[in-house]
mmCIF file of C-alpha atoms and ligand atoms in Angstrom:
data_model
loop_
_atom_site.group_PDB
_atom_site.id
_atom_site.type_symbol
_atom_site.label_atom_id
_atom_site.label_comp_id
_atom_site.label_asym_id
_atom_site.label_seq_id
_atom_site.Cartn_x
_atom_site.Cartn_y
_atom_site.Cartn_z
ATOM 1 C CA UNK U 1 0.000 0.000 0.000
ATOM 2 C CA UNK U 2 1.428 3.391 -0.982
ATOM 3 C CA UNK U 3 1.656 6.088 1.691
ATOM 4 C CA UNK U 4 -1.233 7.771 -0.084
ATOM 5 C CA UNK U 5 -3.298 4.618 0.201
ATOM 6 C CA UNK U 6 -2.463 4.259 3.902
ATOM 7 C CA UNK U 7 -3.657 7.788 4.660
ATOM 8 C CA UNK U 8 -6.861 7.157 2.740
ATOM 9 C CA UNK U 9 -7.425 3.889 4.631
ATOM 10 C CA UNK U 10 -6.980 5.576 8.015
ATOM 11 C CA UNK U 11 -9.320 8.361 6.993
ATOM 12 C CA UNK U 12 -12.006 5.812 6.046
ATOM 13 C CA UNK U 13 -11.543 4.006 9.375
ATOM 14 C CA UNK U 14 -11.983 7.262 11.296
ATOM 15 C CA UNK U 15 -15.112 8.058 9.308
ATOM 16 C CA UNK U 16 -16.599 4.678 10.152
ATOM 17 C CA UNK U 17 -15.835 5.117 13.874
ATOM 18 C CA UNK U 18 -17.295 8.653 13.927
ATOM 19 C CA UNK U 19 -20.335 7.553 12.014
ATOM 20 C CA UNK U 20 -21.068 4.699 14.424
ATOM 21 C CA UNK U 21 -20.680 7.037 17.426
ATOM 22 C CA UNK U 22 -22.652 9.946 16.046
ATOM 23 C CA UNK U 23 -25.261 8.529 13.778
ATOM 24 C CA UNK U 24 -27.541 7.140 16.476
ATOM 25 C CA UNK U 25 -30.985 7.065 15.043
ATOM 26 C CA UNK U 26 -34.175 8.471 16.543
ATOM 27 C CA UNK U 27 -35.362 5.953 19.072
ATOM 28 C CA UNK U 28 -37.529 6.007 22.206
ATOM 29 C CA UNK U 29 -37.872 3.498 24.997
ATOM 30 C CA UNK U 30 -41.130 3.406 26.930
ATOM 31 C CA UNK U 31 -43.318 0.980 28.863
ATOM 32 C CA UNK U 32 -46.100 0.252 26.324
ATOM 33 C CA UNK U 33 -48.844 -0.227 28.906
ATOM 34 C CA UNK U 34 -49.136 1.058 32.429
ATOM 35 C CA UNK U 35 -51.866 0.981 35.078
ATOM 36 C CA UNK U 36 -52.818 4.167 36.872
ATOM 37 C CA UNK U 37 -54.878 4.761 40.006
ATOM 38 C CA UNK U 38 -57.536 7.406 39.398
ATOM 39 C CA UNK U 39 -57.039 10.743 41.234
ATOM 40 C CA UNK U 40 -53.408 9.743 41.895
ATOM 41 C CA UNK U 41 -50.510 10.210 39.482
ATOM 42 C CA UNK U 42 -48.846 8.000 36.917
ATOM 43 C CA UNK U 43 -45.243 8.299 35.769
ATOM 44 C CA UNK U 44 -44.512 7.169 32.211
ATOM 45 C CA UNK U 45 -40.841 6.135 32.036
ATOM 46 C CA UNK U 46 -39.200 7.260 28.783
ATOM 47 C CA UNK U 47 -35.705 7.555 27.352
ATOM 48 C CA UNK U 48 -34.791 8.544 23.808
ATOM 49 C CA UNK U 49 -31.930 8.885 21.347
ATOM 50 C CA UNK U 50 -31.396 11.330 18.516
ATOM 51 C CA UNK U 51 -28.803 11.630 15.773
ATOM 52 C CA UNK U 52 -25.863 13.941 16.151
ATOM 53 C CA UNK U 53 -23.976 15.222 19.143
ATOM 54 C CA UNK U 54 -25.502 15.421 22.602
ATOM 55 C CA UNK U 55 -27.333 18.710 23.149
ATOM 56 C CA UNK U 56 -28.025 20.776 26.275
ATOM 57 C CA UNK U 57 -31.563 21.178 27.684
ATOM 58 C CA UNK U 58 -31.919 24.575 26.025
ATOM 59 C CA UNK U 59 -31.470 23.113 22.521
ATOM 60 C CA UNK U 60 -34.146 20.430 22.976
ATOM 61 C CA UNK U 61 -37.888 20.551 23.300
ATOM 62 C CA UNK U 62 -40.186 17.797 24.562
ATOM 63 C CA UNK U 63 -43.783 17.311 23.513
ATOM 64 C CA UNK U 64 -46.208 14.544 24.382
ATOM 65 C CA UNK U 65 -49.318 14.115 22.258
ATOM 66 C CA UNK U 66 -51.993 11.507 21.609
ATOM 67 C CA UNK U 67 -51.255 8.888 18.984
ATOM 68 C CA UNK U 68 -54.560 9.642 17.356
ATOM 69 C CA UNK U 69 -53.826 13.301 16.644
ATOM 70 C CA UNK U 70 -50.416 14.893 16.846
ATOM 71 C CA UNK U 71 -51.963 18.267 17.572
ATOM 72 C CA UNK U 72 -53.685 16.922 20.697
ATOM 73 C CA UNK U 73 -50.814 17.933 22.899
ATOM 74 C CA UNK U 74 -50.891 16.724 26.495
ATOM 75 C CA UNK U 75 -47.485 18.132 27.450
ATOM 76 C CA UNK U 76 -45.674 21.202 26.140
ATOM 77 C CA UNK U 77 -43.456 23.658 27.975
ATOM 78 C CA UNK U 78 -45.844 26.328 26.666
ATOM 79 C CA UNK U 79 -49.011 25.426 28.627
ATOM 80 C CA UNK U 80 -51.263 27.329 26.196
ATOM 81 C CA UNK U 81 -50.507 24.599 23.623
ATOM 82 C CA UNK U 82 -51.856 21.859 25.944
ATOM 83 C CA UNK U 83 -55.439 20.668 25.401
ATOM 84 C CA UNK U 84 -57.824 21.662 28.214
ATOM 85 C CA UNK U 85 -58.332 18.138 29.465
ATOM 86 C CA UNK U 86 -54.629 17.879 30.389
ATOM 87 C CA UNK U 87 -53.861 21.479 31.285
ATOM 88 C CA UNK U 88 -51.751 21.689 34.481
ATOM 89 C CA UNK U 89 -51.852 17.924 34.903
ATOM 90 C CA UNK U 90 -48.644 16.968 33.084
ATOM 91 C CA UNK U 91 -45.018 17.514 34.133
ATOM 92 C CA UNK U 92 -41.850 16.457 32.368
ATOM 93 C CA UNK U 93 -39.799 14.711 35.089
ATOM 94 C CA UNK U 94 -36.937 13.571 32.852
ATOM 95 C CA UNK U 95 -34.049 15.802 31.824
ATOM 96 C CA UNK U 96 -33.797 16.118 28.075
ATOM 97 C CA UNK U 97 -30.018 16.646 28.150
ATOM 98 C CA UNK U 98 -29.830 13.196 29.774
ATOM 99 C CA UNK U 99 -32.058 11.800 27.002
ATOM 100 C CA UNK U 100 -34.796 11.248 29.557
ATOM 101 C CA UNK U 101 -38.374 12.081 28.519
ATOM 102 C CA UNK U 102 -40.195 10.661 31.576
ATOM 103 C CA UNK U 103 -43.660 12.220 31.970
ATOM 104 C CA UNK U 104 -45.940 12.534 34.989
ATOM 105 C CA UNK U 105 -49.719 12.723 34.550
ATOM 106 C CA UNK U 106 -51.404 13.882 37.752
ATOM 107 C CA UNK U 107 -55.004 13.598 39.001
ATOM 108 C CA UNK U 108 -55.549 10.603 36.716
ATOM 109 C CA UNK U 109 -59.023 10.426 35.204
ATOM 110 C CA UNK U 110 -60.942 7.427 33.928
ATOM 111 C CA UNK U 111 -60.463 8.397 30.286
ATOM 112 C CA UNK U 112 -56.716 9.132 30.324
ATOM 113 C CA UNK U 113 -56.090 6.105 28.126
ATOM 114 C CA UNK U 114 -53.927 7.473 25.357
ATOM 115 C CA UNK U 115 -51.974 6.040 23.690
ATOM 116 C CA UNK U 116 -49.565 8.924 24.306
ATOM 117 C CA UNK U 117 -46.441 9.461 22.236
ATOM 118 C CA UNK U 118 -43.304 11.496 22.781
ATOM 119 C CA UNK U 119 -42.003 13.992 20.243
ATOM 120 C CA UNK U 120 -38.535 15.475 20.432
ATOM 121 C CA UNK U 121 -37.735 18.718 18.706
ATOM 122 C CA UNK U 122 -34.382 20.302 18.031
ATOM 123 C CA UNK U 123 -35.755 23.765 17.209
ATOM 124 C CA UNK U 124 -34.755 25.157 13.810
ATOM 125 C CA UNK U 125 -33.218 21.822 12.927
ATOM 126 C CA UNK U 126 -35.141 18.629 13.335
ATOM 127 C CA UNK U 127 -38.062 16.940 15.058
ATOM 128 C CA UNK U 128 -39.358 13.432 15.480
ATOM 129 C CA UNK U 129 -42.534 11.840 16.823
ATOM 130 C CA UNK U 130 -41.867 8.381 18.219
ATOM 131 C CA UNK U 131 -45.125 6.895 16.974
ATOM 132 C CA UNK U 132 -43.816 3.346 17.334
ATOM 133 C CA UNK U 133 -43.185 3.803 21.062
ATOM 134 C CA UNK U 134 -46.429 5.069 22.533
ATOM 135 C CA UNK U 135 -47.874 4.402 25.978
ATOM 136 C CA UNK U 136 -51.356 3.130 26.763
ATOM 137 C CA UNK U 137 -52.575 4.102 30.241
ATOM 138 C CA UNK U 138 -55.082 1.861 32.012
ATOM 139 C CA UNK U 139 -56.869 3.922 34.661
ATOM 140 C CA UNK U 140 -58.307 1.903 37.537
ATOM 141 C CA UNK U 141 -60.226 2.740 40.712
ATOM 142 C CA UNK U 142 -58.729 -0.109 42.695
ATOM 143 C CA UNK U 143 -55.105 -0.185 43.835
ATOM 144 C CA UNK U 144 -53.289 -3.454 43.213
ATOM 145 C CA UNK U 145 -51.566 -5.922 45.527
ATOM 146 C CA UNK U 146 -52.525 -4.519 48.905
ATOM 147 C CA UNK U 147 -50.891 -6.873 51.367
ATOM 148 C CA UNK U 148 -50.610 -7.282 55.113
ATOM 149 C CA UNK U 149 -49.200 -10.557 56.325
ATOM 150 C CA UNK U 150 -51.111 -12.651 58.784
ATOM 151 C CA UNK U 151 -49.492 -14.396 61.727
ATOM 152 C CA UNK U 152 -51.049 -17.415 63.404
ATOM 153 C CA UNK U 153 -49.760 -16.836 66.903
ATOM 154 C CA UNK U 154 -47.594 -14.224 68.520
ATOM 155 C CA UNK U 155 -45.588 -15.026 71.605
ATOM 156 C CA UNK U 156 -45.949 -12.502 74.390
ATOM 157 C CA UNK U 157 -42.709 -10.498 74.709
ATOM 158 C CA UNK U 158 -41.189 -11.892 71.490
ATOM 159 C CA UNK U 159 -40.576 -9.164 68.826
ATOM 160 C CA UNK U 160 -42.462 -9.811 65.591
ATOM 161 C CA UNK U 161 -42.487 -7.971 62.230
ATOM 162 C CA UNK U 162 -45.483 -7.131 60.075
ATOM 163 C CA UNK U 163 -45.174 -6.056 56.449
ATOM 164 C CA UNK U 164 -47.763 -3.911 54.694
ATOM 165 C CA UNK U 165 -47.216 -3.210 51.008
ATOM 166 C CA UNK U 166 -48.863 -2.023 47.827
ATOM 167 C CA UNK U 167 -48.043 -1.785 44.140
ATOM 168 C CA UNK U 168 -48.341 1.613 42.453
ATOM 169 C CA UNK U 169 -47.249 3.658 39.435
ATOM 170 C CA UNK U 170 -46.816 7.090 41.043
ATOM 171 C CA UNK U 171 -43.174 7.069 42.231
ATOM 172 C CA UNK U 172 -42.994 10.882 42.240
ATOM 173 C CA UNK U 173 -45.524 10.935 45.114
ATOM 174 C CA UNK U 174 -45.472 7.483 46.695
ATOM 175 C CA UNK U 175 -48.287 6.423 49.031
ATOM 176 C CA UNK U 176 -47.847 6.846 52.764
ATOM 177 C CA UNK U 177 -48.394 3.876 55.048
ATOM 178 C CA UNK U 178 -49.387 4.216 58.704
ATOM 179 C CA UNK U 179 -50.183 1.703 61.451
ATOM 180 C CA UNK U 180 -52.762 1.581 64.211
ATOM 181 C CA UNK U 181 -50.206 0.266 66.716
ATOM 182 C CA UNK U 182 -49.214 2.980 69.229
ATOM 183 C CA UNK U 183 -45.642 4.335 69.312
ATOM 184 C CA UNK U 184 -44.658 2.314 66.282
ATOM 185 C CA UNK U 185 -41.590 3.350 64.353
ATOM 186 C CA UNK U 186 -41.908 1.533 61.034
ATOM 187 C CA UNK U 187 -39.276 1.243 58.296
ATOM 188 C CA UNK U 188 -40.427 2.488 54.884
ATOM 189 C CA UNK U 189 -39.092 1.260 51.529
ATOM 190 C CA UNK U 190 -39.878 2.161 47.913
ATOM 191 C CA UNK U 191 -38.792 -0.308 45.295
ATOM 192 C CA UNK U 192 -38.775 -0.209 41.502
ATOM 193 C CA UNK U 193 -40.313 -3.521 40.433
ATOM 194 C CA UNK U 194 -39.802 -2.788 36.722
ATOM 195 C CA UNK U 195 -42.075 -1.728 33.856
ATOM 196 C CA UNK U 196 -43.128 1.461 35.570
ATOM 197 C CA UNK U 197 -44.384 -0.411 38.626
ATOM 198 C CA UNK U 198 -43.270 0.385 42.136
ATOM 199 C CA UNK U 199 -43.802 -1.156 45.513
ATOM 200 C CA UNK U 200 -44.186 0.815 48.719
ATOM 201 C CA UNK U 201 -43.735 -1.162 51.908
ATOM 202 C CA UNK U 202 -43.726 -0.467 55.613
ATOM 203 C CA UNK U 203 -42.218 -2.847 58.159
ATOM 204 C CA UNK U 204 -43.527 -2.667 61.698
ATOM 205 C CA UNK U 205 -41.802 -4.449 64.548
ATOM 206 C CA UNK U 206 -43.779 -4.818 67.730
ATOM 207 C CA UNK U 207 -43.397 -6.672 71.000
ATOM 208 C CA UNK U 208 -46.775 -8.239 71.789
ATOM 209 C CA UNK U 209 -48.144 -7.608 75.233
ATOM 210 C CA UNK U 210 -50.865 -9.530 76.986
ATOM 211 C CA UNK U 211 -53.306 -6.674 76.457
ATOM 212 C CA UNK U 212 -52.805 -6.873 72.640
ATOM 213 C CA UNK U 213 -54.504 -10.251 72.518
ATOM 214 C CA UNK U 214 -57.463 -10.262 70.114
ATOM 215 C CA UNK U 215 -57.016 -6.611 69.154
ATOM 216 C CA UNK U 216 -56.887 -5.519 65.510
ATOM 217 C CA UNK U 217 -53.772 -4.271 63.757
ATOM 218 C CA UNK U 218 -54.614 -1.912 60.893
ATOM 219 C CA UNK U 219 -52.384 -0.663 58.119
ATOM 220 C CA UNK U 220 -53.627 2.465 56.334
ATOM 221 C CA UNK U 221 -52.380 3.297 52.844
ATOM 222 C CA UNK U 222 -52.963 6.821 51.630
ATOM 223 C CA UNK U 223 -52.315 7.465 47.960
ATOM 224 C CA UNK U 224 -51.315 10.765 46.418
ATOM 225 C CA UNK U 225 -54.586 12.449 45.511
ATOM 226 C CA UNK U 226 -56.404 11.219 48.600
ATOM 227 C CA UNK U 227 -57.576 7.655 47.946
ATOM 228 C CA UNK U 228 -57.196 5.619 51.128
ATOM 229 C CA UNK U 229 -57.318 1.902 51.819
ATOM 230 C CA UNK U 230 -56.985 -0.065 55.033
ATOM 231 C CA UNK U 231 -56.113 -3.684 55.725
ATOM 232 C CA UNK U 232 -56.642 -5.284 59.081
ATOM 233 C CA UNK U 233 -55.392 -8.394 60.797
ATOM 234 C CA UNK U 234 -56.158 -9.779 64.238
ATOM 235 C CA UNK U 235 -53.456 -10.357 66.824
ATOM 236 C CA UNK U 236 -53.468 -13.699 68.577
ATOM 237 C CA UNK U 237 -51.067 -13.494 71.497
ATOM 238 C CA UNK U 238 -49.916 -16.626 73.298
ATOM 239 C CA UNK U 239 -49.213 -15.938 76.973
ATOM 240 C CA UNK U 240 -45.660 -16.459 78.046
ATOM 241 C CA UNK U 241 -45.506 -19.766 79.982
ATOM 242 C CA UNK U 242 -45.291 -18.673 83.594
ATOM 243 C CA UNK U 243 -44.611 -21.164 86.429
ATOM 244 C CA UNK U 244 -44.547 -18.638 89.284
ATOM 245 C CA UNK U 245 -48.032 -19.581 90.394
ATOM 246 C CA UNK U 246 -46.764 -23.133 90.889
ATOM 247 C CA UNK U 247 -43.250 -22.310 92.088
ATOM 248 C CA UNK U 248 -44.275 -19.981 94.955
ATOM 249 C CA UNK U 249 -46.634 -22.371 96.853
ATOM 250 C CA UNK U 250 -44.278 -25.305 96.323
ATOM 251 C CA UNK U 251 -41.335 -23.267 97.644
ATOM 252 C CA UNK U 252 -43.432 -22.128 100.617
ATOM 253 C CA UNK U 253 -44.475 -25.683 101.424
ATOM 254 C CA UNK U 254 -40.912 -26.963 101.111
ATOM 255 C CA UNK U 255 -39.643 -24.098 103.303
ATOM 256 C CA UNK U 256 -42.206 -24.814 106.001
ATOM 257 C CA UNK U 257 -41.437 -28.519 105.935
ATOM 258 C CA UNK U 258 -37.721 -27.818 106.190
ATOM 259 C CA UNK U 259 -38.220 -25.417 109.107
ATOM 260 C CA UNK U 260 -40.429 -27.927 110.861
ATOM 261 C CA UNK U 261 -37.845 -30.659 110.302
ATOM 262 C CA UNK U 262 -35.015 -28.527 111.710
ATOM 263 C CA UNK U 263 -37.136 -27.637 114.743
ATOM 264 C CA UNK U 264 -37.981 -31.287 115.354
ATOM 265 C CA UNK U 265 -34.322 -32.186 115.063
ATOM 266 C CA UNK U 266 -33.244 -29.667 117.722
ATOM 267 C CA UNK U 267 -36.194 -30.426 119.979
ATOM 268 C CA UNK U 268 -35.522 -34.143 119.891
ATOM 269 C CA UNK U 269 -31.841 -33.466 120.551
ATOM 270 C CA UNK U 270 -32.755 -31.335 123.560
ATOM 271 C CA UNK U 271 -35.165 -33.941 124.969
ATOM 272 C CA UNK U 272 -32.636 -36.668 124.406
ATOM 273 C CA UNK U 273 -30.021 -34.793 126.426
ATOM 274 C CA UNK U 274 -32.570 -34.193 129.207
ATOM 275 C CA UNK U 275 -33.464 -37.855 129.298
ATOM 276 C CA UNK U 276 -29.771 -38.736 129.415
ATOM 277 C CA UNK U 277 -29.342 -36.216 132.260
ATOM 278 C CA UNK U 278 -32.167 -37.903 134.100
ATOM 279 C CA UNK U 279 -30.632 -41.299 133.608
ATOM 280 C CA UNK U 280 -27.151 -40.165 134.672
ATOM 281 C CA UNK U 281 -28.687 -38.553 137.836
ATOM 282 C CA UNK U 282 -27.480 -35.032 137.422
ATOM 283 C CA UNK U 283 -30.960 -33.608 136.985
ATOM 284 C CA UNK U 284 -33.516 -32.421 139.474
ATOM 285 C CA UNK U 285 -35.089 -35.866 139.768
ATOM 286 C CA UNK U 286 -31.687 -37.457 140.348
ATOM 287 C CA UNK U 287 -30.915 -35.006 143.122
ATOM 288 C CA UNK U 288 -34.336 -35.669 144.643
ATOM 289 C CA UNK U 289 -33.821 -39.394 144.576
ATOM 290 C CA UNK U 290 -30.351 -39.042 146.149
ATOM 291 C CA UNK U 291 -31.790 -36.704 148.844
ATOM 292 C CA UNK U 292 -34.557 -39.188 149.654
ATOM 293 C CA UNK U 293 -31.897 -41.900 150.013
ATOM 294 C CA UNK U 294 -29.963 -39.703 152.446
ATOM 295 C CA UNK U 295 -33.096 -39.070 154.566
ATOM 296 C CA UNK U 296 -33.729 -42.723 154.688
ATOM 297 C CA UNK U 297 -30.164 -43.396 155.834
ATOM 298 C CA UNK U 298 -30.539 -40.779 158.658
ATOM 299 C CA UNK U 299 -33.585 -42.627 159.975
HETATM 300 C C1 NAG T 1 -35.474 9.521 34.080
HETATM 301 O O1 NAG T 1 -35.977 10.509 34.957
HETATM 302 C C2 NAG T 1 -36.790 9.999 36.003
HETATM 303 C C3 NAG T 1 -37.381 11.177 36.752
HETATM 304 O O2 NAG T 1 -36.400 12.025 37.245
HETATM 305 C C4 NAG T 1 -35.960 9.079 36.869
HETATM 306 O O3 NAG T 1 -36.737 8.559 37.902
HETATM 307 C C5 NAG T 1 -35.409 7.952 36.032
HETATM 308 O O4 NAG T 1 -34.580 7.147 36.816
HETATM 309 C C6 NAG T 1 -34.639 8.511 34.826
HETATM 310 N N1 NAG T 1 -34.300 7.384 33.954
HETATM 311 C C7 NAG T 1 -33.068 7.111 33.601
HETATM 312 C C8 NAG T 1 -32.889 5.933 32.726
HETATM 313 O O5 NAG T 1 -32.119 7.782 33.978
#
């Protein structure tokens, strides 16, 4: 290869590398279908790619519209362009410079079905509606997967944990979970369980007392927007096995018996020595009998 040829070859290689880095095509990644609790919010996860170099927020514009009609805009930074039905209900949560087009729809209504599609605009240059990656929203009045675990029996004084959880699609304002148990200090977790679904959970640790037996433990879940649900379980507390009511009388009886035995022992010892004294003649009776002998001898 001549030196000319080598330079040309390198130049072609560089072109290929640049092209593969820069010529990313328009592409959006969304969750195609997502459930939404009415009156609460729903967050539509979205990321996108565009050709050319990465641009700052100021050079990009995000629009969400219905698939049916591109001029039915549900999100636009200029709120006057948004159709009445969605005015002040949509917020772009993602940062465009990070290629994130995540959208929040608040105060979900029964007819917010979509499908909704993202459009990226590079003003004065280019724009693209991602009509192949639209999102269908399924509004529902009933939250999913409300759970509170049941426990057969609790042991008095033994710490036990209860878990209350719910699935939701409003991670920007997750539900709050509270417990009926007094002075509880639960641990709260929010977990991404993929495809736009999240799980909120609260873990309560309590130490059952005798007075908790047969009471109800209630977990209250309050969703953003005001919907509230409760789940209740009953506490069955097993009394701690307690032998004091047996131990005390038995100990008292044994103590009395022992005391009585010791007394008998000393008493019998004392009587024995007195009897021995009598027999050996040192006692009062012995002296008497000796005296009577003396009187008799005087006679
Ligand atoms: C996009 O933005 C949302 C909202 O800020 C965020 O929760 C999510 O993690 C971002 N996605 C990616 C892939 O960075």
